[in-house]
Amino acid sequence: MCGGKDNDEPIPPPHPIELPDRANPPSTSHRPQTSSQRQPRPPTSNSQRVSSSARPPKTSDGSRRKSSHGDHRARDQAGSSLRRPSKTSDGSRRKSSHGGDHRARHRIPEVEEHTEDKTIIRRLNVLSTFIEQHAENFFPRNGPSSEETEEFDDPHTRHANIRQYLVQTIISCTVTRNGNSSSDRLAIVREIFDYLASYSNANDEQRENHLLELCRLGSRLRDAIENHSSRWTFDFSSAEGYIVMVPALMRDGEEVVPSQMFRIN
């Protein structure tokens, strides 16, 4: 070396220097696992996991109250098993007669129904309307005359007198008397047909069929009256100079529907 000593060895330090021990590299076995290295947790059953909302509340001493859901389920199952009918030998369920017997014991007694007043009034109006149509359709006002019945000879009063005769005969034979059989109706029709034959120029078959319909309407009126709790009658009385075309309808002696009259003059 230039300007130095012949010995180039380094001079040792006056005190030995102790170097610290180099720490061992950390073991990877103690490192926390990453999300990719974590093992998947085993799936738990829904029945094993208890929701906090389903847990029974704690009592004052810290213990859990027993849930009554199990008791309810047990009671429901017991009740449903009691309600189910037992099975027969072929596997079908027997029908329980408890419901039918219970309803039979508590059945409301039937109340006897009576005809309403308006039903009787309506049927009388229908009968009187058909009688008016019969007089208009089968007996012309200027038709033939007969000396046997002068009351029908006057064209002015012919229809009113025919209507009076028809309503009196139908009511007396089919309503106030029991003339509802087929033979009774045919006898009534024949009587009316022959009595008014001289004043009609219409088809005999049509007039006879219409008379049968009048008798049926009278029978329906009778059925309604018999099914009513009150007593119903007809008043044919009239003042002088009037013709009664529809009688007054009376219930227990009181007038319900006034009569319809035709004034002669």
Coordinates of C-alpha atoms in Angstrom, one line a residue:
M1 CA 0.0 0.0 0.0
C2 CA 1.2 3.6 -0.7
G3 CA 2.6 5.2 2.5
G4 CA 1.2 2.3 4.7
K5 CA 2.5 -0.5 6.7
D6 CA 3.7 -3.7 5.2
N7 CA 1.0 -5.7 7.0
D8 CA -2.4 -5.1 5.4
E9 CA -4.5 -7.2 7.7
P10 CA -7.2 -5.4 9.5
I11 CA -6.8 -4.6 13.1
P12 CA -9.1 -6.6 15.3
P13 CA -11.5 -4.7 17.4
P14 CA -10.6 -4.2 21.0
H15 CA -13.8 -6.1 22.1
P16 CA -15.5 -8.9 20.2
I17 CA -18.8 -8.0 18.7
E18 CA -21.6 -10.5 19.2
L19 CA -24.1 -10.5 16.4
P20 CA -27.7 -11.2 17.4
D21 CA -29.1 -14.6 16.5
R22 CA -31.1 -14.4 13.3
A23 CA -34.7 -15.3 14.0
N24 CA -36.2 -18.3 12.3
P25 CA -38.6 -17.6 9.6
P26 CA -42.2 -17.8 10.8
S27 CA -43.9 -21.1 10.2
T28 CA -46.8 -21.0 7.7
S29 CA -48.7 -23.5 9.9
H30 CA -49.6 -20.7 12.3
R31 CA -50.7 -18.2 9.7
P32 CA -54.4 -17.6 9.4
Q33 CA -56.0 -19.2 6.4
T34 CA -57.3 -17.1 3.6
S35 CA -60.8 -17.4 2.4
S36 CA -59.7 -19.6 -0.5
Q37 CA -57.8 -22.0 1.9
R38 CA -60.6 -22.3 4.4
Q39 CA -62.4 -25.6 4.6
P40 CA -66.2 -25.3 3.9
R41 CA -68.3 -25.7 7.0
P42 CA -70.5 -28.7 7.1
P43 CA -74.1 -27.8 6.4
T44 CA -76.4 -27.7 9.4
S45 CA -79.9 -29.0 9.4
N46 CA -82.7 -26.4 9.6
S47 CA -84.3 -28.4 12.3
Q48 CA -81.1 -28.1 14.4
R49 CA -80.8 -24.3 14.0
V50 CA -83.0 -22.5 16.4
S51 CA -84.2 -19.0 15.5
S52 CA -83.9 -16.4 18.2
S53 CA -87.5 -15.4 17.5
A54 CA -88.6 -19.0 18.2
R55 CA -86.7 -19.2 21.5
P56 CA -88.9 -18.9 24.5
P57 CA -88.3 -15.9 26.7
K58 CA -86.3 -16.1 29.9
T59 CA -88.0 -16.1 33.2
S60 CA -86.9 -14.0 36.2
D61 CA -84.5 -16.8 37.4
G62 CA -82.8 -17.0 33.9
S63 CA -84.4 -20.2 32.8
R64 CA -86.2 -20.6 29.6
R65 CA -90.0 -20.9 29.5
K66 CA -91.3 -24.0 27.9
S67 CA -92.9 -23.3 24.6
S68 CA -96.6 -24.3 24.2
H69 CA -96.3 -24.8 20.5
G70 CA -95.7 -28.5 21.0
D71 CA -98.7 -28.8 23.2
H72 CA -100.8 -27.0 20.7
R73 CA -99.6 -29.3 17.9
A74 CA -100.2 -32.4 20.1
R75 CA -103.7 -31.2 20.9
D76 CA -104.4 -30.4 17.3
Q77 CA -103.2 -33.9 16.2
A78 CA -105.2 -35.5 18.9
G79 CA -108.3 -33.5 18.0
S80 CA -107.9 -34.3 14.3
S81 CA -107.5 -38.0 15.0
L82 CA -110.7 -37.9 17.1
R83 CA -112.6 -36.1 14.4
R84 CA -111.5 -38.6 11.7
P85 CA -113.9 -41.4 11.2
S86 CA -112.5 -44.9 11.7
K87 CA -111.6 -47.0 8.7
T88 CA -113.7 -50.0 7.6
S89 CA -112.4 -53.3 6.5
D90 CA -112.0 -52.2 2.9
G91 CA -109.9 -49.1 3.9
S92 CA -112.6 -46.5 3.4
R93 CA -113.7 -44.1 6.1
R94 CA -116.9 -44.5 7.9
K95 CA -119.3 -41.6 7.7
S96 CA -120.0 -40.1 11.0
S97 CA -123.6 -39.7 11.9
H98 CA -123.0 -37.1 14.5
G99 CA -123.5 -34.1 12.3
G100 CA -126.7 -35.5 10.8
D101 CA -128.1 -36.4 14.2
H102 CA -127.2 -33.0 15.6
R103 CA -129.0 -31.2 12.8
A104 CA -132.0 -33.5 13.1
R105 CA -132.3 -32.7 16.8
H106 CA -132.1 -29.0 16.2
R107 CA -134.2 -28.8 13.0
I108 CA -136.6 -25.9 13.0
P109 CA -140.2 -27.1 12.8
E110 CA -141.9 -26.4 9.5
V111 CA -144.4 -23.5 9.5
E112 CA -147.6 -24.0 7.6
E113 CA -147.7 -21.4 4.8
H114 CA -151.0 -19.8 3.8
T115 CA -152.0 -18.1 0.6
E116 CA -151.5 -14.3 0.7
D117 CA -154.3 -11.9 0.1
K118 CA -152.7 -10.6 -3.1
T119 CA -152.7 -14.1 -4.6
I120 CA -156.5 -14.4 -4.3
I121 CA -157.0 -10.9 -5.6
R122 CA -154.8 -11.5 -8.6
R123 CA -156.5 -14.8 -9.6
L124 CA -159.9 -13.1 -9.4
N125 CA -158.6 -10.4 -11.7
V126 CA -157.2 -12.9 -14.2
L127 CA -160.6 -14.8 -14.2
S128 CA -162.5 -11.6 -14.8
T129 CA -160.1 -10.6 -17.6
F130 CA -160.5 -13.9 -19.4
I131 CA -164.3 -13.7 -19.1
E132 CA -164.3 -10.2 -20.7
Q133 CA -162.1 -11.5 -23.6
H134 CA -164.5 -14.5 -24.0
A135 CA -167.5 -12.1 -24.4
E136 CA -165.6 -9.8 -26.8
N137 CA -164.2 -12.6 -29.0
F138 CA -167.0 -15.0 -29.3
F139 CA -170.2 -12.8 -29.0
P140 CA -170.5 -9.9 -31.5
R141 CA -172.5 -6.9 -30.3
N142 CA -174.6 -6.9 -33.4
G143 CA -174.9 -10.7 -33.6
P144 CA -178.0 -12.8 -33.9
S145 CA -180.8 -12.5 -31.3
S146 CA -183.0 -15.0 -29.6
E147 CA -186.5 -14.6 -28.1
E148 CA -185.6 -17.1 -25.3
T149 CA -183.3 -14.7 -23.4
E150 CA -184.3 -11.1 -23.8
E151 CA -181.4 -9.9 -21.6
F152 CA -178.9 -10.8 -24.4
D153 CA -180.9 -9.3 -27.2
D154 CA -180.0 -5.7 -26.5
P155 CA -176.7 -4.9 -28.2
H156 CA -176.0 -2.2 -25.6
T157 CA -176.2 -4.6 -22.6
R158 CA -175.3 -7.9 -24.3
H159 CA -171.7 -8.1 -23.3
A160 CA -172.4 -6.9 -19.7
N161 CA -175.1 -9.5 -19.3
I162 CA -172.9 -12.3 -20.8
R163 CA -170.1 -11.4 -18.5
Q164 CA -172.4 -11.5 -15.5
Y165 CA -173.8 -14.9 -16.5
L166 CA -170.3 -16.3 -17.1
V167 CA -168.8 -15.1 -13.8
Q168 CA -171.8 -16.2 -11.8
T169 CA -171.7 -19.7 -13.3
I170 CA -168.0 -20.2 -13.1
I171 CA -167.7 -19.0 -9.4
S172 CA -170.8 -20.9 -8.3
C173 CA -169.8 -24.2 -10.0
T174 CA -165.9 -24.2 -9.6
V175 CA -165.1 -21.8 -6.7
T176 CA -167.9 -22.1 -4.1
R177 CA -168.7 -25.7 -5.0
N178 CA -166.3 -28.5 -5.6
G179 CA -166.5 -28.9 -9.4
N180 CA -162.8 -29.4 -10.1
S181 CA -162.9 -32.9 -11.7
S182 CA -162.6 -33.4 -15.5
S183 CA -166.2 -34.6 -15.7
D184 CA -167.5 -31.6 -13.7
R185 CA -165.7 -29.2 -15.9
L186 CA -167.0 -30.8 -19.1
A187 CA -170.6 -30.6 -17.7
I188 CA -170.1 -26.9 -16.8
V189 CA -168.7 -26.1 -20.3
R190 CA -171.6 -27.9 -22.0
E191 CA -174.1 -26.0 -20.0
I192 CA -172.6 -22.6 -20.8
F193 CA -172.0 -23.6 -24.4
D194 CA -175.6 -24.6 -25.1
Y195 CA -177.1 -21.6 -23.2
L196 CA -175.2 -19.0 -25.2
A197 CA -175.1 -20.9 -28.6
S198 CA -177.7 -18.6 -30.2
Y199 CA -175.6 -15.5 -29.7
S200 CA -172.2 -16.8 -31.0
N201 CA -171.1 -17.2 -34.5
A202 CA -167.5 -18.2 -33.6
N203 CA -165.8 -21.6 -34.0
D204 CA -167.4 -24.1 -31.6
E205 CA -164.1 -25.8 -30.8
Q206 CA -162.3 -22.6 -29.9
R207 CA -165.2 -21.4 -27.8
E208 CA -165.3 -24.7 -26.0
N209 CA -161.6 -24.7 -25.3
H210 CA -161.8 -21.2 -23.9
L211 CA -164.6 -22.2 -21.6
L212 CA -162.4 -25.1 -20.3
E213 CA -159.7 -22.5 -19.5
L214 CA -162.2 -20.4 -17.6
C215 CA -163.1 -23.5 -15.5
R216 CA -159.4 -24.1 -14.8
L217 CA -158.9 -20.5 -13.6
G218 CA -161.9 -20.9 -11.3
S219 CA -160.4 -24.0 -9.8
R220 CA -157.1 -22.2 -9.2
L221 CA -159.0 -19.4 -7.4
R222 CA -160.7 -22.1 -5.3
D223 CA -157.4 -23.6 -4.3
A224 CA -156.0 -20.2 -3.2
I225 CA -159.1 -19.5 -1.1
E226 CA -159.0 -23.0 0.6
N227 CA -155.4 -22.5 1.5
H228 CA -156.1 -19.2 3.3
S229 CA -156.9 -18.9 7.0
S230 CA -159.7 -16.4 6.4
R231 CA -163.1 -16.9 5.0
W232 CA -163.6 -15.5 1.5
T233 CA -167.0 -14.9 -0.2
F234 CA -168.4 -13.0 -3.3
D235 CA -171.1 -10.4 -3.2
F236 CA -173.2 -10.1 -6.3
S237 CA -175.7 -7.6 -5.0
S238 CA -176.2 -4.4 -7.1
A239 CA -178.3 -1.3 -7.2
E240 CA -181.2 -0.9 -9.6
G241 CA -180.0 0.0 -13.1
Y242 CA -176.6 -1.7 -12.8
I243 CA -175.3 -5.1 -14.0
V244 CA -172.6 -6.8 -11.9
M245 CA -169.8 -7.9 -14.2
V246 CA -167.3 -8.8 -11.4
P247 CA -168.6 -9.4 -7.8
A248 CA -167.2 -7.8 -4.7
L249 CA -164.5 -9.9 -3.0
M250 CA -165.2 -10.2 0.8
R251 CA -162.8 -11.4 3.5
D252 CA -164.4 -12.3 6.8
G253 CA -167.4 -10.2 5.9
E254 CA -165.3 -7.1 5.0
E255 CA -164.9 -5.9 1.4
V256 CA -161.4 -6.2 0.0
V257 CA -162.1 -5.6 -3.7
P258 CA -165.2 -3.6 -4.8
S259 CA -167.5 -5.0 -7.5
Q260 CA -167.4 -3.9 -11.2
M261 CA -170.7 -2.8 -12.5
F262 CA -172.2 -1.7 -15.8
R263 CA -174.7 1.1 -15.8
I264 CA -177.6 0.4 -18.0
N265 CA -178.8 4.0 -18.6

